[in-house]
Amino acid sequence: MFNFTLAKSDLNLSQGGAMRWARMAIGWLLMIVFATLASQQALATTYTETVPGGNGPIPNTYPPVGGTMFVLVGANGNLYYQFVNPSTQFQGFQLTGSPAAFRGAPTFQLGPTQSLNCGIVSCADYFGGSIVEGYSRLTVRDADACPGNFDYQDVTYEVNGITVSSLSDLPADAERTNLTGTTSLGFEDCFRNANTETTTAWFDLPGALLSDILATGGTTPFITDTDGWGGGRGDNAWFFRDGQDATGTPEVAPGIRITKTADRTEYAAVGDVINYSFFVENIGSVTLNDIVVSDSFITGTINCPSTSLNTGQTMTCTGQHSVTQANLDLDDVFVNTADVSANPTEGQLGAVSGTLTIPGPAADNAMTLTKTASDTTDVETGDTITYTYVARNTGNITMDNVSISDAHNGAGTLSAISPASVTLAPGAQQIFTATYVVAQADVDAGVDITNTATVNATPRRGTFTPVTADESVDVINPITSATFTKAASDTTNVNAG
């Protein structure tokens, strides 16, 4: 990490050389110590720097612990980050601490009111009309709220006058760290009594509070201590100033909006081309880099004129999709979602998308069936008749399990029909065959051999009514003549009696 060059005189064992060597050694040691401390400052705990709900890391300008943080998620997917710097928060006993304006009993204000700053649009537009998720990170030292402490189950965290959570018996763990958040000291479900360490926890914000934050346009954090504020000061000294202030803007709004349009409102057949436009706007407060627009229904590349947008900038991206048979088979109503990703200079981009509905045609499940016999006239016993069945998909939906059944009235047995089953795309056909050997009983009966074939199929969507086809085979007329011969044992005259 460090490169040093030593002159020969620096290694002189004289008194002067030894002193120079000692000074250099001390300098190296201090450099290593400072470098180590700097590296430790960059090592935050995963828990304190990760937003719940799978919403990624906190902005890189926020410290690993300290302050009061809010992360809000809009109905449109946009994320919003707010940080109240610890240097502005309350410290001391609740009735004598500073700043004086925050004092109170049983409720006192732990930090200043922080207004939302949603970039170039209103916060209602930024959040797509409502805030649907919200989380707050709180760092407190010496809360005395663990089992056995005198404020166990007596203290609650509130925002805008709405209860968020007790500081005891937390639904999720809190992390104990050193005062700067660079070293984890373990987890527990409460804010403990401690002087040399601090505790940080994440809280889910209730729906009523989310609505209130949007309506009032800001947050004001409070602590309520339900007992022990007698004696003119309160029963606990509070420390909300651990950690560092944010190095950037406390309000981070990495917001984006994407609007999707197309040159047609519906599609009808395989090969139809739909041309899409994607209007992308940076509506937030930070620059967005590495912008990529994706759409599961686009068969080609989506082209954007730029990969970065500053606050207030816009661009239009384009792409197209050629309709496939699978689109028709699956009844793909293109409520297709255009997703946009980017790397904000601060914070994370939420799961923002634009939708557009383009329906396809109704299912037309239709097939034809023709049936022929290799010989249909004067067949005789032992003749082999080959039946040919031609099934064609004349509809617009792929047919699975296409098979032929045949109700045959012959005295013998019709062979298996081959192939057993196939899949037919629209416009495709399949030839099936079966054989029958004329039996003597067919000739003896003297009636035509008739049969009715049926094509069965399972459409990818919709229903299908089986289609039939008849065939008749004429057997040879039976020969009914016979020869009768009579002979007598005595042909001479026989006298009576």
PDB file of C-alpha atoms in Angstrom, residues 64-187:
ATOM      1  CA  PRO A  64     -23.635   3.588   8.502  1.00  0.00           C
ATOM      2  CA  VAL A  65     -25.425   4.597  11.721  1.00  0.00           C
ATOM      3  CA  GLY A  66     -26.833   7.788  13.177  1.00  0.00           C
ATOM      4  CA  GLY A  67     -29.558  10.254  12.419  1.00  0.00           C
ATOM      5  CA  THR A  68     -33.155   9.406  11.551  1.00  0.00           C
ATOM      6  CA  MET A  69     -33.697   7.948   8.095  1.00  0.00           C
ATOM      7  CA  PHE A  70     -36.845   7.421   6.039  1.00  0.00           C
ATOM      8  CA  VAL A  71     -37.136   5.376   2.850  1.00  0.00           C
ATOM      9  CA  LEU A  72     -40.456   5.651   1.003  1.00  0.00           C
ATOM     10  CA  VAL A  73     -41.730   3.616  -1.965  1.00  0.00           C
ATOM     11  CA  GLY A  74     -44.361   5.044  -4.317  1.00  0.00           C
ATOM     12  CA  ALA A  75     -47.188   3.211  -6.037  1.00  0.00           C
ATOM     13  CA  ASN A  76     -45.231   3.690  -9.268  1.00  0.00           C
ATOM     14  CA  GLY A  77     -42.079   2.109  -7.793  1.00  0.00           C
ATOM     15  CA  ASN A  78     -40.072   5.288  -7.238  1.00  0.00           C
ATOM     16  CA  LEU A  79     -37.906   5.298  -4.109  1.00  0.00           C
ATOM     17  CA  TYR A  80     -37.315   8.337  -1.926  1.00  0.00           C
ATOM     18  CA  TYR A  81     -34.702   8.766   0.803  1.00  0.00           C
ATOM     19  CA  GLN A  82     -34.715  11.261   3.649  1.00  0.00           C
ATOM     20  CA  PHE A  83     -32.040  11.696   6.301  1.00  0.00           C
ATOM     21  CA  VAL A  84     -32.161  13.878   9.421  1.00  0.00           C
ATOM     22  CA  ASN A  85     -28.571  14.691  10.398  1.00  0.00           C
ATOM     23  CA  PRO A  86     -27.633  13.579  13.919  1.00  0.00           C
ATOM     24  CA  SER A  87     -25.996  16.954  14.655  1.00  0.00           C
ATOM     25  CA  THR A  88     -29.461  18.558  14.496  1.00  0.00           C
ATOM     26  CA  GLN A  89     -31.132  16.131  16.905  1.00  0.00           C
ATOM     27  CA  PHE A  90     -31.958  16.256  20.602  1.00  0.00           C
ATOM     28  CA  GLN A  91     -29.509  15.396  23.371  1.00  0.00           C
ATOM     29  CA  GLY A  92     -29.918  15.337  27.155  1.00  0.00           C
ATOM     30  CA  PHE A  93     -32.794  14.908  29.571  1.00  0.00           C
ATOM     31  CA  GLN A  94     -36.164  15.456  27.908  1.00  0.00           C
ATOM     32  CA  LEU A  95     -37.001  18.543  29.973  1.00  0.00           C
ATOM     33  CA  THR A  96     -33.544  20.148  30.081  1.00  0.00           C
ATOM     34  CA  GLY A  97     -31.749  18.940  26.948  1.00  0.00           C
ATOM     35  CA  SER A  98     -31.063  20.841  23.738  1.00  0.00           C
ATOM     36  CA  PRO A  99     -32.343  22.242  21.533  1.00  0.00           C
ATOM     37  CA  ALA A 100     -34.826  23.713  24.006  1.00  0.00           C
ATOM     38  CA  ALA A 101     -37.597  23.817  21.409  1.00  0.00           C
ATOM     39  CA  PHE A 102     -37.659  19.994  21.331  1.00  0.00           C
ATOM     40  CA  ARG A 103     -38.234  19.513  25.073  1.00  0.00           C
ATOM     41  CA  GLY A 104     -41.456  17.997  26.341  1.00  0.00           C
ATOM     42  CA  ALA A 105     -43.160  15.447  28.534  1.00  0.00           C
ATOM     43  CA  PRO A 106     -44.241  12.775  28.138  1.00  0.00           C
ATOM     44  CA  THR A 107     -43.459  13.390  24.441  1.00  0.00           C
ATOM     45  CA  PHE A 108     -40.446  15.262  23.154  1.00  0.00           C
ATOM     46  CA  GLN A 109     -39.157  15.899  19.643  1.00  0.00           C
ATOM     47  CA  LEU A 110     -35.997  13.954  18.805  1.00  0.00           C
ATOM     48  CA  GLY A 111     -35.191  15.755  15.544  1.00  0.00           C
ATOM     49  CA  PRO A 112     -36.300  18.631  13.306  1.00  0.00           C
ATOM     50  CA  THR A 113     -39.158  18.508  10.847  1.00  0.00           C
ATOM     51  CA  GLN A 114     -37.779  17.522   7.450  1.00  0.00           C
ATOM     52  CA  SER A 115     -39.775  18.482   4.352  1.00  0.00           C
ATOM     53  CA  LEU A 116     -39.990  16.253   1.295  1.00  0.00           C
ATOM     54  CA  ASN A 117     -38.196  17.499  -1.820  1.00  0.00           C
ATOM     55  CA  CYS A 118     -39.447  15.449  -4.757  1.00  0.00           C
ATOM     56  CA  GLY A 119     -37.400  16.990  -7.539  1.00  0.00           C
ATOM     57  CA  ILE A 120     -39.178  18.778 -10.385  1.00  0.00           C
ATOM     58  CA  VAL A 121     -42.665  17.346  -9.807  1.00  0.00           C
ATOM     59  CA  SER A 122     -45.113  17.305  -6.947  1.00  0.00           C
ATOM     60  CA  CYS A 123     -44.637  14.535  -4.417  1.00  0.00           C
ATOM     61  CA  ALA A 124     -48.027  13.132  -5.410  1.00  0.00           C
ATOM     62  CA  ASP A 125     -46.730  12.739  -8.979  1.00  0.00           C
ATOM     63  CA  TYR A 126     -43.346  11.489  -7.815  1.00  0.00           C
ATOM     64  CA  PHE A 127     -44.953   8.658  -5.819  1.00  0.00           C
ATOM     65  CA  GLY A 128     -47.589   7.864  -8.439  1.00  0.00           C
ATOM     66  CA  GLY A 129     -50.420   9.079  -6.214  1.00  0.00           C
ATOM     67  CA  SER A 130     -49.562   7.268  -2.979  1.00  0.00           C
ATOM     68  CA  ILE A 131     -46.785   5.896  -0.800  1.00  0.00           C
ATOM     69  CA  VAL A 132     -47.228   2.126  -0.509  1.00  0.00           C
ATOM     70  CA  GLU A 133     -44.180   1.151   1.563  1.00  0.00           C
ATOM     71  CA  GLY A 134     -42.109   2.981   4.105  1.00  0.00           C
ATOM     72  CA  TYR A 135     -39.210   2.267   6.465  1.00  0.00           C
ATOM     73  CA  SER A 136     -37.416   4.298   9.101  1.00  0.00           C
ATOM     74  CA  ARG A 137     -33.958   3.755  10.572  1.00  0.00           C
ATOM     75  CA  LEU A 138     -33.383   5.067  14.078  1.00  0.00           C
ATOM     76  CA  THR A 139     -30.144   5.269  16.071  1.00  0.00           C
ATOM     77  CA  VAL A 140     -30.391   5.761  19.841  1.00  0.00           C
ATOM     78  CA  ARG A 141     -27.812   5.513  22.623  1.00  0.00           C
ATOM     79  CA  ASP A 142     -28.729   4.826  26.255  1.00  0.00           C
ATOM     80  CA  ALA A 143     -32.463   4.249  25.706  1.00  0.00           C
ATOM     81  CA  ASP A 144     -32.753   1.946  28.768  1.00  0.00           C
ATOM     82  CA  ALA A 145     -35.497  -0.032  26.977  1.00  0.00           C
ATOM     83  CA  CYS A 146     -34.255  -3.631  27.330  1.00  0.00           C
ATOM     84  CA  PRO A 147     -35.625  -6.094  29.924  1.00  0.00           C
ATOM     85  CA  GLY A 148     -34.409  -5.062  33.368  1.00  0.00           C
ATOM     86  CA  ASN A 149     -33.846  -1.415  32.336  1.00  0.00           C
ATOM     87  CA  PHE A 150     -36.007   1.193  34.054  1.00  0.00           C
ATOM     88  CA  ASP A 151     -37.661   2.296  30.789  1.00  0.00           C
ATOM     89  CA  TYR A 152     -38.511  -1.235  29.603  1.00  0.00           C
ATOM     90  CA  GLN A 153     -41.825  -1.042  27.677  1.00  0.00           C
ATOM     91  CA  ASP A 154     -42.183   2.643  28.611  1.00  0.00           C
ATOM     92  CA  VAL A 155     -40.762   4.273  25.466  1.00  0.00           C
ATOM     93  CA  THR A 156     -42.209   4.554  21.931  1.00  0.00           C
ATOM     94  CA  TYR A 157     -40.967   6.019  18.665  1.00  0.00           C
ATOM     95  CA  GLU A 158     -43.476   8.220  16.837  1.00  0.00           C
ATOM     96  CA  VAL A 159     -43.550  10.209  13.615  1.00  0.00           C
ATOM     97  CA  ASN A 160     -46.020  13.024  12.924  1.00  0.00           C
ATOM     98  CA  GLY A 161     -47.847  12.022  16.084  1.00  0.00           C
ATOM     99  CA  ILE A 162     -48.415   8.444  14.864  1.00  0.00           C
ATOM    100  CA  THR A 163     -46.905   5.526  16.785  1.00  0.00           C
ATOM    101  CA  VAL A 164     -44.276   3.542  14.886  1.00  0.00           C
ATOM    102  CA  SER A 165     -42.918   1.115  17.507  1.00  0.00           C
ATOM    103  CA  SER A 166     -41.903   0.538  21.080  1.00  0.00           C
ATOM    104  CA  LEU A 167     -38.167   0.577  21.701  1.00  0.00           C
ATOM    105  CA  SER A 168     -38.637  -2.672  23.663  1.00  0.00           C
ATOM    106  CA  ASP A 169     -39.516  -6.145  22.353  1.00  0.00           C
ATOM    107  CA  LEU A 170     -38.923  -5.184  18.726  1.00  0.00           C
ATOM    108  CA  PRO A 171     -40.494  -7.340  15.990  1.00  0.00           C
ATOM    109  CA  ALA A 172     -37.048  -7.489  14.332  1.00  0.00           C
ATOM    110  CA  ASP A 173     -33.558  -7.285  15.733  1.00  0.00           C
ATOM    111  CA  ALA A 174     -31.624  -4.083  16.355  1.00  0.00           C
ATOM    112  CA  GLU A 175     -27.866  -3.944  15.886  1.00  0.00           C
ATOM    113  CA  ARG A 176     -25.435  -2.735  18.531  1.00  0.00           C
ATOM    114  CA  THR A 177     -22.322  -1.064  17.131  1.00  0.00           C
ATOM    115  CA  ASN A 178     -19.569   1.267  18.183  1.00  0.00           C
ATOM    116  CA  LEU A 179     -20.549   4.943  18.059  1.00  0.00           C
ATOM    117  CA  THR A 180     -19.528   5.361  14.406  1.00  0.00           C
ATOM    118  CA  GLY A 181     -21.119   2.142  13.174  1.00  0.00           C
ATOM    119  CA  THR A 182     -17.922   0.552  11.896  1.00  0.00           C
ATOM    120  CA  THR A 183     -17.940  -2.450  14.257  1.00  0.00           C
ATOM    121  CA  SER A 184     -20.890  -4.705  14.999  1.00  0.00           C
ATOM    122  CA  LEU A 185     -21.342  -5.735  18.630  1.00  0.00           C
ATOM    123  CA  GLY A 186     -24.269  -8.095  18.129  1.00  0.00           C
ATOM    124  CA  PHE A 187     -28.047  -8.026  17.808  1.00  0.00           C
TER     125      PHE A 187
END
